[in-house]
mmCIF file of C-alpha atoms and ligand atoms in Angstrom:
data_model
loop_
_atom_site.group_PDB
_atom_site.id
_atom_site.type_symbol
_atom_site.label_atom_id
_atom_site.label_comp_id
_atom_site.label_asym_id
_atom_site.label_seq_id
_atom_site.Cartn_x
_atom_site.Cartn_y
_atom_site.Cartn_z
ATOM 1 C CA UNK A 597 -128.547 -58.018 68.857
ATOM 2 C CA UNK A 598 -130.945 -59.385 71.446
ATOM 3 C CA UNK A 599 -128.666 -60.852 74.072
ATOM 4 C CA UNK A 600 -129.180 -62.443 77.478
ATOM 5 C CA UNK A 601 -126.279 -62.758 79.903
ATOM 6 C CA UNK A 602 -126.585 -65.815 82.137
ATOM 7 C CA UNK A 603 -124.259 -66.736 84.990
ATOM 8 C CA UNK A 604 -123.968 -66.718 88.756
ATOM 9 C CA UNK A 605 -124.039 -63.439 90.694
ATOM 10 C CA UNK A 606 -120.467 -62.112 90.600
ATOM 11 C CA UNK A 607 -119.619 -63.892 87.327
ATOM 12 C CA UNK A 608 -118.931 -60.499 85.732
ATOM 13 C CA UNK A 609 -122.163 -60.051 83.750
ATOM 14 C CA UNK A 610 -122.476 -56.382 84.720
ATOM 15 C CA UNK A 611 -118.933 -55.527 83.660
ATOM 16 C CA UNK A 612 -119.348 -57.424 80.407
ATOM 17 C CA UNK A 613 -122.686 -55.726 79.724
ATOM 18 C CA UNK A 614 -121.154 -52.260 80.099
ATOM 19 C CA UNK A 615 -118.339 -53.201 77.687
ATOM 20 C CA UNK A 616 -120.768 -54.685 75.146
ATOM 21 C CA UNK A 617 -123.105 -51.662 75.082
ATOM 22 C CA UNK A 618 -120.758 -49.664 72.804
ATOM 23 C CA UNK A 619 -119.670 -52.612 70.722
ATOM 24 C CA UNK A 620 -123.216 -53.793 69.966
ATOM 25 C CA UNK A 621 -124.839 -50.351 70.008
ATOM 26 C CA UNK A 622 -127.746 -51.503 72.175
ATOM 27 C CA UNK A 623 -128.707 -50.615 75.764
ATOM 28 C CA UNK A 624 -128.380 -52.977 78.693
ATOM 29 C CA UNK A 625 -131.099 -53.639 81.240
ATOM 30 C CA UNK A 626 -130.066 -54.847 84.691
ATOM 31 C CA UNK A 627 -133.036 -55.856 86.832
ATOM 32 C CA UNK A 628 -130.711 -55.813 89.888
ATOM 33 C CA UNK A 629 -129.847 -52.143 89.252
ATOM 34 C CA UNK A 630 -133.495 -51.262 88.605
ATOM 35 C CA UNK A 631 -134.501 -52.912 91.885
ATOM 36 C CA UNK A 632 -131.705 -51.137 93.814
ATOM 37 C CA UNK A 633 -132.909 -47.827 92.332
ATOM 38 C CA UNK A 634 -136.461 -48.642 93.434
ATOM 39 C CA UNK A 635 -135.180 -49.346 96.966
ATOM 40 C CA UNK A 636 -133.195 -46.079 97.055
ATOM 41 C CA UNK A 637 -136.308 -44.173 95.963
ATOM 42 C CA UNK A 638 -138.408 -46.062 98.515
ATOM 43 C CA UNK A 639 -141.063 -46.934 95.926
ATOM 44 C CA UNK A 640 -143.684 -49.589 96.640
ATOM 45 C CA UNK A 641 -141.756 -52.057 94.464
ATOM 46 C CA UNK A 642 -138.536 -51.201 96.318
ATOM 47 C CA UNK A 643 -140.132 -51.829 99.704
ATOM 48 C CA UNK A 644 -141.404 -55.234 98.525
ATOM 49 C CA UNK A 645 -138.080 -56.233 96.908
ATOM 50 C CA UNK A 646 -135.682 -55.243 99.699
ATOM 51 C CA UNK A 647 -136.285 -58.133 102.073
ATOM 52 C CA UNK A 648 -135.798 -60.752 99.346
ATOM 53 C CA UNK A 649 -132.634 -59.104 98.063
ATOM 54 C CA UNK A 650 -131.030 -58.621 101.485
ATOM 55 C CA UNK A 651 -131.435 -62.311 102.264
ATOM 56 C CA UNK A 652 -130.079 -63.556 98.914
ATOM 57 C CA UNK A 653 -133.454 -64.699 97.561
ATOM 58 C CA UNK A 654 -135.076 -63.863 94.254
ATOM 59 C CA UNK A 655 -137.733 -61.179 94.043
ATOM 60 C CA UNK A 656 -141.082 -62.777 93.002
ATOM 61 C CA UNK A 657 -141.430 -63.366 89.257
ATOM 62 C CA UNK A 658 -144.510 -61.215 88.816
ATOM 63 C CA UNK A 659 -142.806 -58.064 90.143
ATOM 64 C CA UNK A 660 -139.657 -58.512 88.063
ATOM 65 C CA UNK A 661 -141.505 -59.474 84.881
ATOM 66 C CA UNK A 662 -143.609 -56.296 85.053
ATOM 67 C CA UNK A 663 -140.499 -54.195 85.630
ATOM 68 C CA UNK A 664 -138.740 -55.791 82.663
ATOM 69 C CA UNK A 665 -141.731 -55.428 80.337
ATOM 70 C CA UNK A 666 -141.777 -51.682 80.970
ATOM 71 C CA UNK A 667 -138.084 -51.268 80.125
ATOM 72 C CA UNK A 668 -137.835 -53.612 77.157
ATOM 73 C CA UNK A 669 -140.626 -51.773 75.364
ATOM 74 C CA UNK A 670 -138.041 -49.053 74.477
ATOM 75 C CA UNK A 671 -135.505 -51.496 72.999
ATOM 76 C CA UNK A 672 -136.731 -52.096 69.453
ATOM 77 C CA UNK A 673 -133.169 -52.369 68.065
ATOM 78 C CA UNK A 674 -131.961 -54.893 70.599
ATOM 79 C CA UNK A 675 -130.782 -55.168 74.183
ATOM 80 C CA UNK A 676 -128.447 -56.834 76.613
ATOM 81 C CA UNK A 677 -130.302 -58.358 79.560
ATOM 82 C CA UNK A 678 -128.131 -58.621 82.681
ATOM 83 C CA UNK A 679 -129.751 -60.670 85.441
ATOM 84 C CA UNK A 680 -133.023 -61.448 83.661
ATOM 85 C CA UNK A 681 -134.419 -64.055 83.231
ATOM 86 C CA UNK A 682 -133.455 -65.850 86.442
ATOM 87 C CA UNK A 683 -136.215 -68.492 86.509
ATOM 88 C CA UNK A 684 -138.022 -70.660 83.937
ATOM 89 C CA UNK A 685 -141.325 -68.704 84.359
ATOM 90 C CA UNK A 686 -139.385 -65.474 83.650
ATOM 91 C CA UNK A 687 -137.833 -67.034 80.516
ATOM 92 C CA UNK A 688 -141.280 -68.135 79.336
ATOM 93 C CA UNK A 689 -142.697 -64.660 79.943
ATOM 94 C CA UNK A 690 -139.805 -63.180 77.954
ATOM 95 C CA UNK A 691 -140.492 -65.571 75.064
ATOM 96 C CA UNK A 692 -143.992 -64.167 74.827
ATOM 97 C CA UNK A 693 -142.789 -60.589 74.327
ATOM 98 C CA UNK A 694 -139.573 -60.961 72.330
ATOM 99 C CA UNK A 695 -137.377 -63.485 70.539
ATOM 100 C CA UNK A 696 -133.778 -63.431 71.762
ATOM 101 C CA UNK A 697 -130.772 -64.176 69.517
ATOM 102 C CA UNK A 698 -128.288 -65.546 72.050
ATOM 103 C CA UNK A 699 -128.098 -66.555 75.716
ATOM 104 C CA UNK A 700 -124.444 -66.245 76.749
ATOM 105 C CA UNK A 701 -123.563 -68.074 79.951
ATOM 106 C CA UNK A 702 -120.520 -66.709 81.802
ATOM 107 C CA UNK A 703 -118.996 -69.676 83.649
ATOM 108 C CA UNK A 704 -117.149 -69.130 86.949
ATOM 109 C CA UNK A 705 -116.683 -71.760 89.720
ATOM 110 C CA UNK A 706 -118.376 -71.045 93.070
ATOM 111 C CA UNK A 707 -115.069 -70.754 95.024
ATOM 112 C CA UNK A 708 -113.885 -67.922 92.776
ATOM 113 C CA UNK A 709 -117.283 -66.202 92.968
ATOM 114 C CA UNK A 710 -117.151 -66.244 96.778
ATOM 115 C CA UNK A 711 -113.651 -64.751 96.715
ATOM 116 C CA UNK A 712 -114.673 -62.058 94.226
ATOM 117 C CA UNK A 713 -117.856 -61.009 96.004
ATOM 118 C CA UNK A 714 -116.672 -60.991 99.588
ATOM 119 C CA UNK A 715 -113.707 -58.800 98.526
ATOM 120 C CA UNK A 716 -115.965 -56.224 96.883
ATOM 121 C CA UNK A 717 -116.252 -52.816 98.566
ATOM 122 C CA UNK A 718 -118.464 -49.901 97.606
ATOM 123 C CA UNK A 719 -118.516 -46.179 98.345
ATOM 124 C CA UNK A 720 -121.968 -45.359 99.711
ATOM 125 C CA UNK A 721 -121.571 -41.756 98.538
ATOM 126 C CA UNK A 722 -120.570 -42.038 94.836
ATOM 127 C CA UNK A 723 -121.261 -45.737 94.136
ATOM 128 C CA UNK A 724 -117.693 -46.497 92.969
ATOM 129 C CA UNK A 725 -116.791 -50.164 93.498
ATOM 130 C CA UNK A 726 -113.419 -51.581 94.522
ATOM 131 C CA UNK A 727 -111.982 -55.011 95.222
ATOM 132 C CA UNK A 728 -109.569 -55.694 98.072
ATOM 133 C CA UNK A 729 -107.269 -57.740 95.804
ATOM 134 C CA UNK A 730 -108.092 -56.928 92.183
ATOM 135 C CA UNK A 731 -108.871 -53.223 92.360
ATOM 136 C CA UNK A 732 -107.906 -51.822 95.798
ATOM 137 C CA UNK A 733 -108.410 -48.156 96.736
ATOM 138 C CA UNK A 734 -105.265 -46.009 97.127
ATOM 139 C CA UNK A 735 -105.817 -45.691 100.881
ATOM 140 C CA UNK A 736 -107.063 -48.751 102.794
ATOM 141 C CA UNK A 737 -110.866 -48.748 103.068
ATOM 142 C CA UNK A 738 -111.303 -45.170 101.751
ATOM 143 C CA UNK A 739 -112.880 -43.990 98.504
ATOM 144 C CA UNK A 740 -110.363 -42.516 96.002
ATOM 145 C CA UNK A 741 -112.892 -39.907 94.896
ATOM 146 C CA UNK A 742 -114.718 -38.841 98.059
ATOM 147 C CA UNK A 743 -112.860 -37.260 100.977
ATOM 148 C CA UNK A 744 -113.082 -39.185 104.243
ATOM 149 C CA UNK A 745 -115.629 -41.615 102.888
ATOM 150 C CA UNK A 746 -115.232 -45.138 104.289
ATOM 151 C CA UNK A 747 -115.999 -48.058 102.002
ATOM 152 C CA UNK A 748 -118.653 -50.588 102.924
ATOM 153 C CA UNK A 749 -119.770 -54.094 101.969
ATOM 154 C CA UNK A 750 -123.016 -54.263 99.991
ATOM 155 C CA UNK A 751 -125.511 -56.114 102.186
ATOM 156 C CA UNK A 752 -125.952 -58.901 99.660
ATOM 157 C CA UNK A 753 -122.164 -59.324 99.238
ATOM 158 C CA UNK A 754 -121.779 -60.526 102.834
ATOM 159 C CA UNK A 755 -120.369 -64.079 102.931
ATOM 160 C CA UNK A 756 -123.513 -65.836 104.181
ATOM 161 C CA UNK A 757 -125.705 -63.989 101.674
ATOM 162 C CA UNK A 758 -123.295 -64.780 98.828
ATOM 163 C CA UNK A 759 -123.632 -68.486 99.644
ATOM 164 C CA UNK A 760 -127.435 -68.177 99.668
ATOM 165 C CA UNK A 761 -127.341 -66.362 96.316
ATOM 166 C CA UNK A 762 -125.179 -69.111 94.807
ATOM 167 C CA UNK A 763 -127.575 -71.760 96.084
ATOM 168 C CA UNK A 764 -130.492 -69.857 94.555
ATOM 169 C CA UNK A 765 -128.538 -69.565 91.303
ATOM 170 C CA UNK A 766 -127.941 -73.317 91.012
ATOM 171 C CA UNK A 767 -131.529 -74.190 91.926
ATOM 172 C CA UNK A 768 -133.517 -71.551 90.026
ATOM 173 C CA UNK A 769 -131.320 -70.034 87.314
ATOM 174 C CA UNK A 770 -128.918 -72.718 86.106
ATOM 175 C CA UNK A 771 -131.791 -74.772 84.566
ATOM 176 C CA UNK A 772 -132.120 -71.907 82.060
ATOM 177 C CA UNK A 773 -129.009 -73.211 80.323
ATOM 178 C CA UNK A 774 -130.906 -76.362 79.295
ATOM 179 C CA UNK A 775 -133.939 -74.213 78.381
ATOM 180 C CA UNK A 776 -131.890 -72.157 75.879
ATOM 181 C CA UNK A 777 -129.803 -75.126 74.746
ATOM 182 C CA UNK A 778 -133.030 -76.861 73.646
ATOM 183 C CA UNK A 779 -133.837 -73.769 71.602
ATOM 184 C CA UNK A 780 -130.351 -73.687 70.018
ATOM 185 C CA UNK A 781 -129.575 -70.293 71.607
ATOM 186 C CA UNK A 782 -127.029 -71.168 74.315
ATOM 187 C CA UNK A 783 -123.333 -70.149 74.130
ATOM 188 C CA UNK A 784 -120.915 -70.611 77.028
ATOM 189 C CA UNK A 785 -117.696 -68.795 77.900
ATOM 190 C CA UNK A 786 -114.975 -68.966 80.561
ATOM 191 C CA UNK A 787 -115.536 -66.059 82.968
ATOM 192 C CA UNK A 788 -112.458 -66.610 85.140
ATOM 193 C CA UNK A 789 -110.080 -64.451 83.085
ATOM 194 C CA UNK A 790 -109.181 -60.788 83.708
ATOM 195 C CA UNK A 791 -111.785 -58.252 82.560
ATOM 196 C CA UNK A 792 -110.322 -57.372 79.139
ATOM 197 C CA UNK A 793 -109.585 -60.969 78.231
ATOM 198 C CA UNK A 794 -113.180 -61.900 79.140
ATOM 199 C CA UNK A 795 -114.443 -59.140 76.869
ATOM 200 C CA UNK A 796 -112.344 -60.424 73.917
ATOM 201 C CA UNK A 797 -113.557 -63.946 74.612
ATOM 202 C CA UNK A 798 -117.191 -62.795 74.646
ATOM 203 C CA UNK A 799 -116.755 -61.057 71.271
ATOM 204 C CA UNK A 800 -115.288 -64.248 69.831
ATOM 205 C CA UNK A 801 -118.064 -66.453 71.191
ATOM 206 C CA UNK A 802 -120.709 -64.004 69.931
ATOM 207 C CA UNK A 803 -118.971 -63.693 66.561
ATOM 208 C CA UNK A 804 -118.942 -59.867 66.582
HETATM 209 P P1 AMP B 266 -127.948 -58.573 90.682
HETATM 210 O O1 AMP B 266 -127.457 -57.185 90.824
HETATM 211 O O2 AMP B 266 -128.322 -58.927 89.247
HETATM 212 O O3 AMP B 266 -127.001 -59.595 91.241
HETATM 213 O O4 AMP B 266 -129.317 -58.694 91.516
HETATM 214 C C1 AMP B 266 -129.347 -58.433 92.891
HETATM 215 C C2 AMP B 266 -130.598 -59.058 93.510
HETATM 216 O O5 AMP B 266 -131.767 -58.504 92.900
HETATM 217 C C3 AMP B 266 -130.738 -60.556 93.321
HETATM 218 O O6 AMP B 266 -130.021 -61.306 94.282
HETATM 219 C C4 AMP B 266 -132.252 -60.736 93.450
HETATM 220 O O7 AMP B 266 -132.661 -60.681 94.803
HETATM 221 C C5 AMP B 266 -132.785 -59.489 92.762
HETATM 222 N N1 AMP B 266 -133.020 -59.727 91.316
HETATM 223 C C6 AMP B 266 -132.366 -59.160 90.276
HETATM 224 N N2 AMP B 266 -132.840 -59.617 89.102
HETATM 225 C C7 AMP B 266 -133.815 -60.523 89.409
HETATM 226 C C8 AMP B 266 -134.667 -61.364 88.639
HETATM 227 N N3 AMP B 266 -134.612 -61.402 87.294
HETATM 228 N N4 AMP B 266 -135.555 -62.137 89.322
HETATM 229 C C9 AMP B 266 -135.650 -62.121 90.672
HETATM 230 N N5 AMP B 266 -134.857 -61.372 91.454
HETATM 231 C C10 AMP B 266 -133.943 -60.570 90.832
#
């Protein structure tokens, strides 16, 4: 299956993508993860992307489209795209290289997104993520796996950045729903349910 996951940042696309990988037998591509890797490795792309990401803005289309093209070339049997496309020009560029089957939009209201994202904590050492309410660590603010490692807030999960990211989502990315609706490819699902229920719902909506 050639699947796009649409939805606001924090809607649960990443979690859903990792659950769908086994079920659909295709790899997932997250442009957000690829960009974070590029930043960690201090590549030229990473240096260019960092400022946009830290302030809650989108990385310029040209950079992300080139990154995606490279990765999608290895996905002849299908893919799950998590976080791409995020703009109409990106969707048009994608149309030129591949024909998707479904664009699944994971719907979560802004208030819940803000609550989810500002409660997220990450271990800088092993990358494990926690949530203050939904998935707290055993000891307050400490990683379960790494001794003495304090948890931190990802820069772009800070409250003001989350609001900027939501604004960007509504302005730049939400119009993609109409884009795929016109092409008969859009499906929508409720993303407010607990993780396993959301997964079951996604399977039902996708008919797999
Ligand atoms: P994510 O992990 O998908 O929430 O992405 C984190 C950040 O990476 C976003 O807030 C953007 O700054 C950047 N990013 C990821 N994917 C894209 C994309 N398709 N277009 C532009 N910027 C992106």
